[in-house]
PDB file of C-alpha atoms in Angstrom:
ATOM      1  CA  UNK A   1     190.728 177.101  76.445  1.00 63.00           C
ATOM      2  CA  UNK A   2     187.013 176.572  77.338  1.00 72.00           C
ATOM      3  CA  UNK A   3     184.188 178.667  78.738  1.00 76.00           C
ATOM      4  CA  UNK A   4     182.100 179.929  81.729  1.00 83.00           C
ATOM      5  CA  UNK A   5     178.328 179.593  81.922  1.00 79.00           C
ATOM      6  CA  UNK A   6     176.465 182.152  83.624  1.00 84.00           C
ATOM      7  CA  UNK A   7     176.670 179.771  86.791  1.00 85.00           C
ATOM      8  CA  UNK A   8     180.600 180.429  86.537  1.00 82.00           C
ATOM      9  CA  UNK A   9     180.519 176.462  85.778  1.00 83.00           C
ATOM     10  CA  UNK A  10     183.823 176.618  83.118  1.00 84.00           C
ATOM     11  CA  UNK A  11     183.406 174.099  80.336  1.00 79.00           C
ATOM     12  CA  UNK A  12     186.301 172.863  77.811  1.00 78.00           C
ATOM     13  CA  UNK A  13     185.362 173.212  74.608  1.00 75.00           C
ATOM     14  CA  UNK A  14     185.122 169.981  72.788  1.00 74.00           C
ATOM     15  CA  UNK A  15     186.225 170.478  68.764  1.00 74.00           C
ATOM     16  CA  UNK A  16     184.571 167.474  67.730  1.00 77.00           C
ATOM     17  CA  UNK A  17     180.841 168.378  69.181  1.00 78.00           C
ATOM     18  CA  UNK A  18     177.951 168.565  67.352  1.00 79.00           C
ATOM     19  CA  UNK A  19     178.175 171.605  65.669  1.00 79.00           C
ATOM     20  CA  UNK A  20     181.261 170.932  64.440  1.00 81.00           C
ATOM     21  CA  UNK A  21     180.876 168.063  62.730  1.00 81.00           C
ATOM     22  CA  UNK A  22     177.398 169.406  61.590  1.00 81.00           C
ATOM     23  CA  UNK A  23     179.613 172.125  59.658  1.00 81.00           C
ATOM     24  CA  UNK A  24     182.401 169.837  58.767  1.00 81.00           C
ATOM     25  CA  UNK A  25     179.390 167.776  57.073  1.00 79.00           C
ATOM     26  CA  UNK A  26     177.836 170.673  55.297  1.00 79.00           C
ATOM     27  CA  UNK A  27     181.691 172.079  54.250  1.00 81.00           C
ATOM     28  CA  UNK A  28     183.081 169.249  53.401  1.00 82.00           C
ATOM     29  CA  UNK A  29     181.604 169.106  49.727  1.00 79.00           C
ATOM     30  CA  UNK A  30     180.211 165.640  49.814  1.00 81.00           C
ATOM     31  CA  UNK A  31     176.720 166.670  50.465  1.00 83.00           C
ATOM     32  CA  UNK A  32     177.432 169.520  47.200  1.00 85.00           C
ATOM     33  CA  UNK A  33     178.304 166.546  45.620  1.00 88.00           C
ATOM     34  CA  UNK A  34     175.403 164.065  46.779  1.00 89.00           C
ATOM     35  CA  UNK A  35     172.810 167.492  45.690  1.00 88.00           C
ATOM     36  CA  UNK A  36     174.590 167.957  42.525  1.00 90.00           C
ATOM     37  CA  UNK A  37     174.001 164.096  41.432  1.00 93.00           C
ATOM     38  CA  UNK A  38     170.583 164.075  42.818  1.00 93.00           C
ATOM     39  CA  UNK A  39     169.632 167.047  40.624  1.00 93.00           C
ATOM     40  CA  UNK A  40     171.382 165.699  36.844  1.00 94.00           C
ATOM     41  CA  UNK A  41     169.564 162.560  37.267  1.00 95.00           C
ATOM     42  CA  UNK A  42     166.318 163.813  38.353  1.00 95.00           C
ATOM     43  CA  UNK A  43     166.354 167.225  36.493  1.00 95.00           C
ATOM     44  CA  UNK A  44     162.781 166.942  35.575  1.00 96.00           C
ATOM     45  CA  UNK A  45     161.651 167.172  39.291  1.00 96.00           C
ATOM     46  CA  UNK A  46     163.869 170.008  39.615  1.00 95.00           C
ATOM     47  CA  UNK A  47     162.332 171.917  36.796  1.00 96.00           C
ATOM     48  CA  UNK A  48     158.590 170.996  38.090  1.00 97.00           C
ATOM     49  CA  UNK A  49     159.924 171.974  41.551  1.00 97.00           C
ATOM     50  CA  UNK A  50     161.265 175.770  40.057  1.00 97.00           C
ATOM     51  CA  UNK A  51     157.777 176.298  38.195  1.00 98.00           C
ATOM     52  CA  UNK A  52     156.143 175.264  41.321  1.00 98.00           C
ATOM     53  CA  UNK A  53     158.429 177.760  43.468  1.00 98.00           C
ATOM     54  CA  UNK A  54     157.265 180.606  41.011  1.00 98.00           C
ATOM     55  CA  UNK A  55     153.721 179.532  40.934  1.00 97.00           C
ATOM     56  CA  UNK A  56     153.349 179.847  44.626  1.00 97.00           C
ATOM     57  CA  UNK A  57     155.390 183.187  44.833  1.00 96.00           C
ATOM     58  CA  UNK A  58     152.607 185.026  42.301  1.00 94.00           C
ATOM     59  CA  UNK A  59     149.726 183.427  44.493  1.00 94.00           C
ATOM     60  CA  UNK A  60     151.082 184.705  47.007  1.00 93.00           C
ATOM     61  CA  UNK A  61     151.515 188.306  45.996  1.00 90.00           C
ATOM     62  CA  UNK A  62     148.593 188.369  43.819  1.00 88.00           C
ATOM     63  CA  UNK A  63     146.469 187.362  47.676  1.00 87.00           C
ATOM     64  CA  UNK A  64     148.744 189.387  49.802  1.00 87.00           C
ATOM     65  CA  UNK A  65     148.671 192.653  47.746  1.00 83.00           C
ATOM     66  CA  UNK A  66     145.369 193.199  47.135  1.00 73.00           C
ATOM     67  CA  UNK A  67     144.324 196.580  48.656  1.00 71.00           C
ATOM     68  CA  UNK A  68     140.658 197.835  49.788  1.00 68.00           C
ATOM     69  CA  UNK A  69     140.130 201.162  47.498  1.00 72.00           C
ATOM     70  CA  UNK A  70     139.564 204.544  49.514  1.00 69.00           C
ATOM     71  CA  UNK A  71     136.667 205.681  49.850  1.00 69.00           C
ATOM     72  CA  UNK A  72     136.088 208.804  47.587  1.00 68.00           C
ATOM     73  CA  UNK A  73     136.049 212.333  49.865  1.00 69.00           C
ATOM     74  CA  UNK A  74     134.599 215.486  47.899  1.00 65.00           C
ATOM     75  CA  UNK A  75     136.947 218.090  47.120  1.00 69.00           C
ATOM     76  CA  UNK A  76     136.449 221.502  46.815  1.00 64.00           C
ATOM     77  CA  UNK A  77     132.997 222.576  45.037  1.00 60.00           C
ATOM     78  CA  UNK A  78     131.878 218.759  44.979  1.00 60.00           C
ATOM     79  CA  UNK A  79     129.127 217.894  46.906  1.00 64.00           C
ATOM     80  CA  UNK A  80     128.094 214.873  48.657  1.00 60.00           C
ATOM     81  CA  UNK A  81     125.404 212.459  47.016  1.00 61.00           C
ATOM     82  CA  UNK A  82     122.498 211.701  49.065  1.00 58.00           C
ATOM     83  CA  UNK A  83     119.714 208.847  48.881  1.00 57.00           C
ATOM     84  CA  UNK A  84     117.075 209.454  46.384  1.00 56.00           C
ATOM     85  CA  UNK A  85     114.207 209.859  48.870  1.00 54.00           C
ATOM     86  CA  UNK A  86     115.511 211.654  51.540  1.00 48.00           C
ATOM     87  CA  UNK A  87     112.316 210.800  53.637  1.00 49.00           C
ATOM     88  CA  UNK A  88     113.453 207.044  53.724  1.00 51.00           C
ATOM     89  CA  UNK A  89     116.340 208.086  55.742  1.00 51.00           C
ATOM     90  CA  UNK A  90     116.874 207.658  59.363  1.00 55.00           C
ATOM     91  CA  UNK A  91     115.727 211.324  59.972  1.00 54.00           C
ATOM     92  CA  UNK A  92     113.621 212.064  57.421  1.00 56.00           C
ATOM     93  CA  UNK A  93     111.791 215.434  58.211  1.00 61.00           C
ATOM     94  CA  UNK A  94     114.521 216.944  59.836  1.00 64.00           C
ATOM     95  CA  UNK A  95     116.981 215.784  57.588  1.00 64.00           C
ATOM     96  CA  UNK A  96     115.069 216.860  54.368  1.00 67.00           C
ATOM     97  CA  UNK A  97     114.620 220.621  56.315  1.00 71.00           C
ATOM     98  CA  UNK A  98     118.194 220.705  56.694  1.00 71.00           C
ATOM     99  CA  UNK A  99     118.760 220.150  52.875  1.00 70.00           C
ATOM    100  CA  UNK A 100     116.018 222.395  51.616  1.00 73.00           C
ATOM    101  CA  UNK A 101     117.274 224.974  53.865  1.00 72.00           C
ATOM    102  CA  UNK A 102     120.718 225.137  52.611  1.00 69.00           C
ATOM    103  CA  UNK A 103     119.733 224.582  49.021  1.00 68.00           C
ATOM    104  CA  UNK A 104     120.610 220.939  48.016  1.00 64.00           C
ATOM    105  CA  UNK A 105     117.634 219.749  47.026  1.00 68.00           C
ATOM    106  CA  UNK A 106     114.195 221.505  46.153  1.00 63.00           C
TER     107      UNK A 106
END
């Protein structure tokens, strides 16, 4: 049994390629093994390793969640707060008309 490429070039497929003995490596429980020893004699470095993991997981969240607060929209009967002196605005006199006129300041 084998395969055909998209240039209808058919292949046989070899069981001992790469990938297979890349997953007969990883499967085969020596490297569990090899990790396993590793970790009892250096368990310290495993422990500063975990604390580290968890150290860089609230960083992370506590920079990536921040959030910008809304800015606040009047509701209902509230009304909008304006500079103290209106005539320091961009359009002073007509702007101050506009606001005497409709009663918001005197």
């Amino acid at each position: 049994m084998g395969y055909c490429d998209i240039f209808y070039v058919c292949r046989i497929v070899d069981a001992d390629g790469p990938i297979a003995s890349l997953g007969n490596y990883i499967f085969n429980g020596v490297l569990f093994e090899t990790a396993q020893n590793i970790a009892l004699e250096y368990w310290y470095y495993c422990i500063m390793a975990a604390i580290g993991l968890i150290c860089f997981m609230v960083a992370f969240i506590a920079v990536c969640s921040k959030t910008v607060k809304p800015p606040h929209i009047p509701r209902g009967g509230e009304r909008m707060s304006y500079p103290g002196n209106v005539q320091e605005c961009q359009h002073g006199d007509e702007n101050r008309a506009h606001l005497v006129r409709h009663g918001r300041i005197e």
